PDB file of C-alpha atoms and ligand atoms in Angstrom:
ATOM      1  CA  UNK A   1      98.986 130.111 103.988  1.00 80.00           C
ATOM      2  CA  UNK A   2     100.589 129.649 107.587  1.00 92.00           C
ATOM      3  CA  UNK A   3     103.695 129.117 108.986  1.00 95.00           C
ATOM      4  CA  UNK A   4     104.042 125.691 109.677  1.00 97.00           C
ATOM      5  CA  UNK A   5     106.588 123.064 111.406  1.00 96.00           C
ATOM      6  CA  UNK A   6     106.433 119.513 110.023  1.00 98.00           C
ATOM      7  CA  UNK A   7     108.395 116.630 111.349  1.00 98.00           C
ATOM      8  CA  UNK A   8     110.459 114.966 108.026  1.00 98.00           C
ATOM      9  CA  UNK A   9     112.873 111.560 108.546  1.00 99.00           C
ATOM     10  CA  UNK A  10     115.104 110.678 105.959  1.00 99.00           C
ATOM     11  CA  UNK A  11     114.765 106.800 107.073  1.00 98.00           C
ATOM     12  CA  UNK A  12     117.367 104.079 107.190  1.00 98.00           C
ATOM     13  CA  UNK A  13     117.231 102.983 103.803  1.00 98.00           C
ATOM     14  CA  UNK A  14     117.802 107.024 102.401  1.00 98.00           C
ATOM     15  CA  UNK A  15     120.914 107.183 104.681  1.00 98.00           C
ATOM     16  CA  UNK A  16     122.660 104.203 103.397  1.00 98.00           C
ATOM     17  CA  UNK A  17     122.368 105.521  99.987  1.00 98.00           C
ATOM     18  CA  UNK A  18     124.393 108.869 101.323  1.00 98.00           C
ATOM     19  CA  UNK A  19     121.240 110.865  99.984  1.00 98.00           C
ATOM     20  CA  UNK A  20     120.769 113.123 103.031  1.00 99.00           C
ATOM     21  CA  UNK A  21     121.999 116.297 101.154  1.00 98.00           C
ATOM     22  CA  UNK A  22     120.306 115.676  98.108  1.00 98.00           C
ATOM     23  CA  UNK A  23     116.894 115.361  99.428  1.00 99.00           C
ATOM     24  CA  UNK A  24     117.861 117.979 102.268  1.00 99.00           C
ATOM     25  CA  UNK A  25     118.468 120.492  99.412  1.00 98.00           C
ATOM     26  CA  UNK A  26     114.744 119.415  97.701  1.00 98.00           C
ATOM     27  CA  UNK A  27     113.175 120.975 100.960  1.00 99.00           C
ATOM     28  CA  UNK A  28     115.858 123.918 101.019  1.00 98.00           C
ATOM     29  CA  UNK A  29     115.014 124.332  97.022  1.00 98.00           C
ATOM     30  CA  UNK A  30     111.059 123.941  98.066  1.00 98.00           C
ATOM     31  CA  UNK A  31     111.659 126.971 100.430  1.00 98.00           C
ATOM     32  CA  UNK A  32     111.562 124.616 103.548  1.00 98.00           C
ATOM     33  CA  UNK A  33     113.799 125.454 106.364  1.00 97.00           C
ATOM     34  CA  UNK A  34     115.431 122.764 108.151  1.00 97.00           C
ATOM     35  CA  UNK A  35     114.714 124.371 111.658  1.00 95.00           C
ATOM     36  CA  UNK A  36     116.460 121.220 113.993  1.00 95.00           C
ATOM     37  CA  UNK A  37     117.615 118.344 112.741  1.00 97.00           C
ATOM     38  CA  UNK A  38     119.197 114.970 114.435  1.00 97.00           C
ATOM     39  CA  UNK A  39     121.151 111.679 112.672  1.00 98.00           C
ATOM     40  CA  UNK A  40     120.175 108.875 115.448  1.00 98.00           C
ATOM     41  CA  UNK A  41     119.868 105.535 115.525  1.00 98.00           C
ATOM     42  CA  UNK A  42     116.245 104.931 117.041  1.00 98.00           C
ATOM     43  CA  UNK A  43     115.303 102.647 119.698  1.00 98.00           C
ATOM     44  CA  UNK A  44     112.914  99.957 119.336  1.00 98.00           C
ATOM     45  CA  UNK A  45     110.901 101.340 121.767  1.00 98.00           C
ATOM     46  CA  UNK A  46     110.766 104.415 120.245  1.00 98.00           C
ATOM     47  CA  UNK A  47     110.202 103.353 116.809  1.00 98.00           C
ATOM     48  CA  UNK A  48     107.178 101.231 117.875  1.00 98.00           C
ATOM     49  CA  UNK A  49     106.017 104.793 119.753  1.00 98.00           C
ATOM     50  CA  UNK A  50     106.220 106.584 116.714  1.00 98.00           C
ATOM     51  CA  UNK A  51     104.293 104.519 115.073  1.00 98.00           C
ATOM     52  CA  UNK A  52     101.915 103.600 117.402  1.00 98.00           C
ATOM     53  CA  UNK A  53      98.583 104.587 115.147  1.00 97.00           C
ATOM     54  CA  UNK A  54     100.091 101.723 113.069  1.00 98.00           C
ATOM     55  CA  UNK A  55     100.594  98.949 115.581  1.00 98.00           C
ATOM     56  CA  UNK A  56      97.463  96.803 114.740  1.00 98.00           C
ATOM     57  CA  UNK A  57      98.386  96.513 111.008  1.00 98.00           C
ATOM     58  CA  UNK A  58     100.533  93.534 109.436  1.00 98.00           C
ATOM     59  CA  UNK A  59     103.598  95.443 108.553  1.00 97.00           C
ATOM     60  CA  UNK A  60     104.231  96.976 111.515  1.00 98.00           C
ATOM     61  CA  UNK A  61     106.182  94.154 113.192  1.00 98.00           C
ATOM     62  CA  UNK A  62     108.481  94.745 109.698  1.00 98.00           C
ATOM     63  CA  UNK A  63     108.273  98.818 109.871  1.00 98.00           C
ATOM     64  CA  UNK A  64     109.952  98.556 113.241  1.00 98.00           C
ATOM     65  CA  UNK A  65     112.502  96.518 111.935  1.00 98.00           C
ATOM     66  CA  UNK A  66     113.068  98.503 109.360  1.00 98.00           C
ATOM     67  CA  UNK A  67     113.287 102.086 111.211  1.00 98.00           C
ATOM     68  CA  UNK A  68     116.026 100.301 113.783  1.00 98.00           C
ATOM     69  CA  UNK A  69     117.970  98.749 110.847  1.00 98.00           C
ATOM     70  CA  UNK A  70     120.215 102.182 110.799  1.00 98.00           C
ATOM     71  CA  UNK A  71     120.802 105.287 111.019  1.00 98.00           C
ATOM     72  CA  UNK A  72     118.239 108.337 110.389  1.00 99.00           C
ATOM     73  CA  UNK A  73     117.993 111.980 109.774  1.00 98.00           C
ATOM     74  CA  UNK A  74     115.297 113.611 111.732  1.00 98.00           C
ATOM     75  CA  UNK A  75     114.786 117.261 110.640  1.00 98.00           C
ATOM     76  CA  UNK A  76     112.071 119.530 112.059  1.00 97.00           C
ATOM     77  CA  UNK A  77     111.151 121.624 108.598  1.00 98.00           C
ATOM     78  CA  UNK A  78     109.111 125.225 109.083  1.00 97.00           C
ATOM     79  CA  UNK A  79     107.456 127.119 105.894  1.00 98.00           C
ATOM     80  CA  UNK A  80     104.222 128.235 104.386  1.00 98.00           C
ATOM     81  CA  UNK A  81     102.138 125.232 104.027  1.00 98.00           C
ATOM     82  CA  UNK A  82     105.211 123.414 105.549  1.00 98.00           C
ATOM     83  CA  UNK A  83     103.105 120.022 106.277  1.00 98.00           C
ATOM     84  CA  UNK A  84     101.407 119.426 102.947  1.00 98.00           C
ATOM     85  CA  UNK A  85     104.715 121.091 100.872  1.00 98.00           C
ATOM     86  CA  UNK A  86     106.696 118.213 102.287  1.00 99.00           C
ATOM     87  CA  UNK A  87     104.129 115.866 101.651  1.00 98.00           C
ATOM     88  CA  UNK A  88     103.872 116.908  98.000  1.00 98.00           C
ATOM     89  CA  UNK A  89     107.823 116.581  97.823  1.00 99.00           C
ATOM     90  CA  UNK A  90     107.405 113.182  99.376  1.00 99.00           C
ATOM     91  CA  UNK A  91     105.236 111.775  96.632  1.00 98.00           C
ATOM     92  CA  UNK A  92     103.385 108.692  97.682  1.00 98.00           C
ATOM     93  CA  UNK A  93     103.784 105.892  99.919  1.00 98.00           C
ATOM     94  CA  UNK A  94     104.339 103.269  97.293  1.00 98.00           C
ATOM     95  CA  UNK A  95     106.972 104.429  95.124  1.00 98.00           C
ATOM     96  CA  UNK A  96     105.840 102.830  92.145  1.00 98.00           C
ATOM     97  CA  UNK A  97     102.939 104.962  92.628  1.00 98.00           C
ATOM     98  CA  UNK A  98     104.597 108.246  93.694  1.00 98.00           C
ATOM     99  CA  UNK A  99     104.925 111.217  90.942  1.00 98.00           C
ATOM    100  CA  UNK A 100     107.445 111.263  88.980  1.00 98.00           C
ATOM    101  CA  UNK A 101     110.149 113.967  90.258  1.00 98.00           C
ATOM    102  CA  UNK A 102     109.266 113.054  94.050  1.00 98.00           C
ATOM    103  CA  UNK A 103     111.687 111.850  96.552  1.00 98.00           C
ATOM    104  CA  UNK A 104     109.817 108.463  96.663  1.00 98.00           C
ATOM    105  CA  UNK A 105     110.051 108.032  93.179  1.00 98.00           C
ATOM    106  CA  UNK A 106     113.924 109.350  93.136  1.00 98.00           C
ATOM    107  CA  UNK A 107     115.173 107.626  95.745  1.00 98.00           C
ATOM    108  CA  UNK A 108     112.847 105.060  97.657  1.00 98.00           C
ATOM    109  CA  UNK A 109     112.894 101.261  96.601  1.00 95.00           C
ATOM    110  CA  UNK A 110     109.621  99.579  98.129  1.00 97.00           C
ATOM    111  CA  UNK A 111     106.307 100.711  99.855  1.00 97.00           C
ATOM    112  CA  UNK A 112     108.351  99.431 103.191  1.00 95.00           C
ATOM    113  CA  UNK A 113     111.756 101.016 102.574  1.00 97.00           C
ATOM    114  CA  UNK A 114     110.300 104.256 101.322  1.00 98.00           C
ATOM    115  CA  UNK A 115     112.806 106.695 102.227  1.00 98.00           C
ATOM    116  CA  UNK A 116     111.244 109.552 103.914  1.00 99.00           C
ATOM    117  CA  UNK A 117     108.595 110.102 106.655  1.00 98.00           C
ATOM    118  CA  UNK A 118     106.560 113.492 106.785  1.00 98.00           C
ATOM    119  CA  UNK A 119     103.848 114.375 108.975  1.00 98.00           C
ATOM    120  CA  UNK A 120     100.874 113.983 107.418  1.00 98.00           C
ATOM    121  CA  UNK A 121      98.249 116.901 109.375  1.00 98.00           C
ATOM    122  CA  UNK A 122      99.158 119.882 111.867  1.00 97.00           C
ATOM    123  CA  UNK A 123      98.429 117.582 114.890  1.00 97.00           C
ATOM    124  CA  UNK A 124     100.257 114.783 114.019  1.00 97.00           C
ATOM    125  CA  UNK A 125     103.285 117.728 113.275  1.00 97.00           C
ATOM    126  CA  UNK A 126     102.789 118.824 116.468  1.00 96.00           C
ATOM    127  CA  UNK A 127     102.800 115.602 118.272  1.00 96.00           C
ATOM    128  CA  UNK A 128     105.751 114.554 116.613  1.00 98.00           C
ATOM    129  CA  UNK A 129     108.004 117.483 117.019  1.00 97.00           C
ATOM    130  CA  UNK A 130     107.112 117.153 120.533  1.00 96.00           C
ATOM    131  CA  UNK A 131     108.027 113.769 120.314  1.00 97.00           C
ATOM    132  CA  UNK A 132     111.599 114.306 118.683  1.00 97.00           C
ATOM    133  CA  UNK A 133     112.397 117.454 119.903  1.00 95.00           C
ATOM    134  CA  UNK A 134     111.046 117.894 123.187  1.00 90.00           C
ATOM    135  CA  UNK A 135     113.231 120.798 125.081  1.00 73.00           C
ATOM    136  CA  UNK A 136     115.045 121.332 122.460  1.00 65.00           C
ATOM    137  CA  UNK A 137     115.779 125.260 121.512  1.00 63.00           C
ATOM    138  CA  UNK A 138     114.613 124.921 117.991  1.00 65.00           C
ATOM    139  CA  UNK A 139     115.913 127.583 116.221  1.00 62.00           C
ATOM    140  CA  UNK A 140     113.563 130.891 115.835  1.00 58.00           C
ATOM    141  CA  UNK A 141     113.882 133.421 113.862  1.00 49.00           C
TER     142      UNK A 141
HETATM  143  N1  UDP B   1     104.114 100.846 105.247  1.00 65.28           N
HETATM  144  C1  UDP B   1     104.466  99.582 104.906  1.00 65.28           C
HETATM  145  N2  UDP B   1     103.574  98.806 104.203  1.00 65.28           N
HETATM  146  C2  UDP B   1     102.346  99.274 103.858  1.00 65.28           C
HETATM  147  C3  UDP B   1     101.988 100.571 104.218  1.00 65.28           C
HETATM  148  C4  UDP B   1     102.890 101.346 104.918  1.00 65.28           C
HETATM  149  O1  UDP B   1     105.566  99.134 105.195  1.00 65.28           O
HETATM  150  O2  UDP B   1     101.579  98.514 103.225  1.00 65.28           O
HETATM  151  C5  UDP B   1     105.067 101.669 105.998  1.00 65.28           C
HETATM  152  C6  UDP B   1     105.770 102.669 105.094  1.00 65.28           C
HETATM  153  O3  UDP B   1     107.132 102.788 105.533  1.00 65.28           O
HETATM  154  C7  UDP B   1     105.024 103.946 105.371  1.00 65.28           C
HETATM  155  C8  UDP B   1     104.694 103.793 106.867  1.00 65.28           C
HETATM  156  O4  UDP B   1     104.398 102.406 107.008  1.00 65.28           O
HETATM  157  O5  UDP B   1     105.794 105.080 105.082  1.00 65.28           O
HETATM  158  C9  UDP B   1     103.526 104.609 107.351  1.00 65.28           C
HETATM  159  O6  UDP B   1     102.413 104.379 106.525  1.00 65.28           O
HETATM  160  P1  UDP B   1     101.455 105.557 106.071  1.00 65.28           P
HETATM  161  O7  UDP B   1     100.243 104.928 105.437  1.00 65.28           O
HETATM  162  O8  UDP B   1     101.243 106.489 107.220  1.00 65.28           O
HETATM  163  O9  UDP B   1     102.274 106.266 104.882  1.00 65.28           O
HETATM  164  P2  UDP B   1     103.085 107.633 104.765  1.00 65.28           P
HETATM  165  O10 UDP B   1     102.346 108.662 105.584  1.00 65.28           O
HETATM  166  O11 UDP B   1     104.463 107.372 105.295  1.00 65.28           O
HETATM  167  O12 UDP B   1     103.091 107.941 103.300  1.00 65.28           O
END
């Protein structure tokens, strides 16, 4: 397996439950190193960037909202199989569908306010690093 960087957000409705360091310390446990990281309140212009793949579906007006309602935790996480490990840690996009144990099913409340965003393939990763963290020394070993 490769050495991989994925993008992770612990979104808006994550940090108002104070559950940065407990879902921080799933990807630590996971053997995910948090490699950059950033607590920022997003614009709407860059939320609606972000998402842009997105922007012809119904919820994105709502998404957007969402993402700007507060604060979030943007880490840049690096690992074997970093992308899908994070994914699997993630669970699925509905809660009341993701696995037991996951951070969706721990901690998110509805498909919308669903706690945590992960890259989902390595160009997507790389586009969204990029997109966080451009110029940024992220931390090498
Ligand atoms: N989303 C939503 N309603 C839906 C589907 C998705 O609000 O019916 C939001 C949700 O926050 C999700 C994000 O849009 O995390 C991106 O959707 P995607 O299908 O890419 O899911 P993910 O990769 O986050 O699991």
């Amino acid at each position: 397996m490769a050495l991989e960087r994925t993008l992770s957000i612990i979104k808006p409705d994550a940090v108002a439950k104070n559950v940065i360091g407990q879902i921080t310390s799933r990807f630590e446990a996971a053997g995910l190193k948090v490699v950059a990281a950033k607590l920022v309140r997003l614009s709407r212009a860059e939320a609606e960037q972000f998402y842009d793949v997105h922007r012809a579906r119904p919820f994105f007006k709502d998404l957007v909202d969402f993402m700007v309602s507060g604060p979030v935790m943007i880490q840049v996480l690096e690992g074997e199989g970093a992308i899908a490990k994070n994914r699997d840690l993630m669970g699925a996009t509905d809660p009341k569908k993701a696995a037991a144990g996951t951070i969706r099913a721990d901690f998110a409340d509805s498909i919308d306010a669903n706690a945590v965003h992960g890259s989902d393939g390595p160009e997507t990763a790389a586009a969204e690093v990029a997109f966080f963290f451009a110029g940024l020394n992220v931390y090498t070993r």
